[in-house]
JSON list of C-alpha atoms in Angstrom, two decimals:
[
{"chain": "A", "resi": 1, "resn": "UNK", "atom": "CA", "xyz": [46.01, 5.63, -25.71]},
{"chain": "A", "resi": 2, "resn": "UNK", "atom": "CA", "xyz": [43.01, 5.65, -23.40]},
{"chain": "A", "resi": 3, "resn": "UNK", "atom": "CA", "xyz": [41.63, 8.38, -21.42]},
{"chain": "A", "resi": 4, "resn": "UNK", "atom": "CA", "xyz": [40.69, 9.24, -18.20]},
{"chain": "A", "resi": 5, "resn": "UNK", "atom": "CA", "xyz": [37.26, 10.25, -17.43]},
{"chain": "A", "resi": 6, "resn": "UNK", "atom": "CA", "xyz": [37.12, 14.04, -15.98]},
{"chain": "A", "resi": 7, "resn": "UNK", "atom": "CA", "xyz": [36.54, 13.96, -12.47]},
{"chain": "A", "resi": 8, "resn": "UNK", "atom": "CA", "xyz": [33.31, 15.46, -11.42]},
{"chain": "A", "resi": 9, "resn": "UNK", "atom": "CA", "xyz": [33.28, 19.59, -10.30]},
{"chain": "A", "resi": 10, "resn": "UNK", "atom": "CA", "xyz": [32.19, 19.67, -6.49]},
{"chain": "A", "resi": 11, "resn": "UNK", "atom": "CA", "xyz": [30.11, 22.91, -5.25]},
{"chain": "A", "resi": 12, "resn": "UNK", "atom": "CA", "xyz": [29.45, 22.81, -1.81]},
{"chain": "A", "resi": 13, "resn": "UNK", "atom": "CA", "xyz": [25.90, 24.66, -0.06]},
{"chain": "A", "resi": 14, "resn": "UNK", "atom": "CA", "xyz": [25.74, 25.66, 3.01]},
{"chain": "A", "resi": 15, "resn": "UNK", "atom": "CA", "xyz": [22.38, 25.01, 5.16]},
{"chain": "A", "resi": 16, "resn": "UNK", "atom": "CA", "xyz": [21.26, 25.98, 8.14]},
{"chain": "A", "resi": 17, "resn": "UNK", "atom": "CA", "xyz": [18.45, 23.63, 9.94]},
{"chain": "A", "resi": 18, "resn": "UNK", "atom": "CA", "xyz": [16.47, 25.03, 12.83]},
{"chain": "A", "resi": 19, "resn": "UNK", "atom": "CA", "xyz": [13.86, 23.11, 14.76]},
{"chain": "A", "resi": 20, "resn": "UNK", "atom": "CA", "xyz": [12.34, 22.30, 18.01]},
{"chain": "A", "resi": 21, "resn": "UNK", "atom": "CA", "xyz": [13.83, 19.88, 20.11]},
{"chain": "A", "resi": 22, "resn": "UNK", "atom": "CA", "xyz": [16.41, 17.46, 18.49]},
{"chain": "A", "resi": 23, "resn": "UNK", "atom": "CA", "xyz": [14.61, 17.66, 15.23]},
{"chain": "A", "resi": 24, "resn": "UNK", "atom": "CA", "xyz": [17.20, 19.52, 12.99]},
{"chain": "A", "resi": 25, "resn": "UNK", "atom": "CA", "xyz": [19.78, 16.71, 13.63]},
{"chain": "A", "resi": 26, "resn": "UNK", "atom": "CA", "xyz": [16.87, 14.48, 13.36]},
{"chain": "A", "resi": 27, "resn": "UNK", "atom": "CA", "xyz": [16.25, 16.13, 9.32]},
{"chain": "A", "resi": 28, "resn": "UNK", "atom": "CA", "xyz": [20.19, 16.05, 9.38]},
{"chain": "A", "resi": 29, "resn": "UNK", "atom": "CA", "xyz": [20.78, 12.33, 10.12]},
{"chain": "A", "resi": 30, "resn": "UNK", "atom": "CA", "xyz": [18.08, 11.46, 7.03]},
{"chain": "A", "resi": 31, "resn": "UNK", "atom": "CA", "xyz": [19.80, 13.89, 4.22]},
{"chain": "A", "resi": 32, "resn": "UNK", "atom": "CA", "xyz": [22.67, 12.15, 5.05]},
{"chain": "A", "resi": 33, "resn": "UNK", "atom": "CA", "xyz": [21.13, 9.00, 4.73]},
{"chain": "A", "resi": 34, "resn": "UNK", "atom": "CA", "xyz": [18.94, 9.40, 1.84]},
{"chain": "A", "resi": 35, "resn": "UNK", "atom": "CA", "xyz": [20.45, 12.04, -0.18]},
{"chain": "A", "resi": 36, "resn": "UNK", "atom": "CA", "xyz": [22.99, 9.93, -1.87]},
{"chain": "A", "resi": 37, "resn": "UNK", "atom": "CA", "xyz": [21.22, 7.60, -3.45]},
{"chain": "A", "resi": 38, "resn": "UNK", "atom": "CA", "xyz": [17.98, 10.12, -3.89]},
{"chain": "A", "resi": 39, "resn": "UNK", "atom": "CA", "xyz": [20.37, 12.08, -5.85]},
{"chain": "A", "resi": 40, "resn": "UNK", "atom": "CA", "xyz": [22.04, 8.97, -7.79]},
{"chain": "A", "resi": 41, "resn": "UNK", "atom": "CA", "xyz": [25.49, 10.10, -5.59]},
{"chain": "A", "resi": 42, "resn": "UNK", "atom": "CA", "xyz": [25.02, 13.79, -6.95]},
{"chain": "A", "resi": 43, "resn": "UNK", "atom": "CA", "xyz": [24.21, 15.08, -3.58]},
{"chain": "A", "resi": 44, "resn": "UNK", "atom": "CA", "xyz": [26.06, 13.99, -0.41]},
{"chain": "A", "resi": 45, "resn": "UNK", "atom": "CA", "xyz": [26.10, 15.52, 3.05]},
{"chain": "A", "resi": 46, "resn": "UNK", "atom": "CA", "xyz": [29.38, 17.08, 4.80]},
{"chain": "A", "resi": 47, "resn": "UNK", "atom": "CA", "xyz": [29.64, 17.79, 8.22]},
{"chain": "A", "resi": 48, "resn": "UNK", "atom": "CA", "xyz": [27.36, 18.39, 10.32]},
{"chain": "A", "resi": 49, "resn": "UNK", "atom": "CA", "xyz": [27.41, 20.84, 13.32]},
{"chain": "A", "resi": 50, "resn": "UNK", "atom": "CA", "xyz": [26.76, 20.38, 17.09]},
{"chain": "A", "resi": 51, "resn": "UNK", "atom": "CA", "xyz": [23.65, 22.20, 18.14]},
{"chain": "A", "resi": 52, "resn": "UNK", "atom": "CA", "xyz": [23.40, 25.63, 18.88]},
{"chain": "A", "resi": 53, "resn": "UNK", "atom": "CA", "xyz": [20.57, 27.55, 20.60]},
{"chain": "A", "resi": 54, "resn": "UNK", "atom": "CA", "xyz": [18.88, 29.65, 18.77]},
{"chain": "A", "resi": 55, "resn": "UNK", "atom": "CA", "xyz": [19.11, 33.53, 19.83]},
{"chain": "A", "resi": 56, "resn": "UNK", "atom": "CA", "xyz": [15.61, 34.32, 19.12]},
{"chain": "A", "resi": 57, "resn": "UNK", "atom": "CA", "xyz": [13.23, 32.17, 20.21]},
{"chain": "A", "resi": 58, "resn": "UNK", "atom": "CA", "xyz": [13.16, 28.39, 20.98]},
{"chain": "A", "resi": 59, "resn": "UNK", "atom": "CA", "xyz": [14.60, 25.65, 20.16]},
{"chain": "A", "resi": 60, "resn": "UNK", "atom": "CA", "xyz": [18.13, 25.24, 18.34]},
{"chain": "A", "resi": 61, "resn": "UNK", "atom": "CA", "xyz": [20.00, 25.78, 14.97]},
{"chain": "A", "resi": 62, "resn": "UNK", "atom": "CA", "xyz": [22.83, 22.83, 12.95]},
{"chain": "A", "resi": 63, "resn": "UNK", "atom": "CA", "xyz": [24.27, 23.84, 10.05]},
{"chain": "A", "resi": 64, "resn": "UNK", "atom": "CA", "xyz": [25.38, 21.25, 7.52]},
{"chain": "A", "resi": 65, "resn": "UNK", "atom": "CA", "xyz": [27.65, 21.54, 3.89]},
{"chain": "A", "resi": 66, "resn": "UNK", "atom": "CA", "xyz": [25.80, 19.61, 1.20]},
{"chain": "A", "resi": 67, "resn": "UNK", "atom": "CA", "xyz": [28.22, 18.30, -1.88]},
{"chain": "A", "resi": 68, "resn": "UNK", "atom": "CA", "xyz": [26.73, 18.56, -5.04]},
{"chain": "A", "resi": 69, "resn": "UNK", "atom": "CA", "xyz": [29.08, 16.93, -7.78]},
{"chain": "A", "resi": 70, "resn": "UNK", "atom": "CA", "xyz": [28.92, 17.85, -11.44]},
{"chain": "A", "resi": 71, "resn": "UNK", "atom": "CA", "xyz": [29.52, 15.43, -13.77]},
{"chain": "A", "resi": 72, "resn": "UNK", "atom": "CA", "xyz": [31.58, 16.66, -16.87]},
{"chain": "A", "resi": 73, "resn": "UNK", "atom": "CA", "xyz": [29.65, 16.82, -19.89]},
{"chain": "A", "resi": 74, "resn": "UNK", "atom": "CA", "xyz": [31.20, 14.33, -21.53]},
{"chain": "A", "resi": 75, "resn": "UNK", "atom": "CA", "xyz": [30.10, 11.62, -19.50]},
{"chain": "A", "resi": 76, "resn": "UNK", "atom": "CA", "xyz": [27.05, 11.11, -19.29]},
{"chain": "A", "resi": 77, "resn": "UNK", "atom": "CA", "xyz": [24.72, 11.70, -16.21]},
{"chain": "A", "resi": 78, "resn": "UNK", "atom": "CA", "xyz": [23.41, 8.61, -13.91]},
{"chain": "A", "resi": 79, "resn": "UNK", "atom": "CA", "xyz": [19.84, 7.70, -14.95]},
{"chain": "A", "resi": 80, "resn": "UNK", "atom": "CA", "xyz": [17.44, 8.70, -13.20]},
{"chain": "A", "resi": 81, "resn": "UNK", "atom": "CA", "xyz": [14.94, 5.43, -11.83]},
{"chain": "A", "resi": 82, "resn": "UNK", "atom": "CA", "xyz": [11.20, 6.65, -11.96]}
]
């Protein structure tokens, strides 16, 4: 009888990114690029929000879910390159 490896636990985090300009989707656009494989697929970015204008002050506001996915304990974790 073989066994199925335990799916990994996902915990989502909430983030809010506020900048000048278009720079929060900017900072968005790259997590969601780079974060996966940064992260060895630990970390992957949700959706993102349209912008919104900030109510104090300039410039405007995206908020974004980032999935971080636990891996059970008995499988071991991804290497990490150095």
């Amino acid at each position: 009888m073989t066994t199925r490896p335990t799916p990994p636990r996902v915990r989502v985090v909430k983030v809010r990114l506020s900048g000048h300009g278009d720079d929060a989707r900017r900072v968005a656009e790259l997590l969601t690029r780079l974060l996966p494989a940064l992260s060895q697929g630990r970390c992957q970015v949700g959706e993102i929000s349209p912008a919104y204008p900030n109510r104090r002050g300039a410039g405007a506001r995206r908020y974004l879910d980032l999935y971080l996915l636990d891996h059970p304990s008995n499988d071991p974790p991804p290497a990490i390159p150095h």
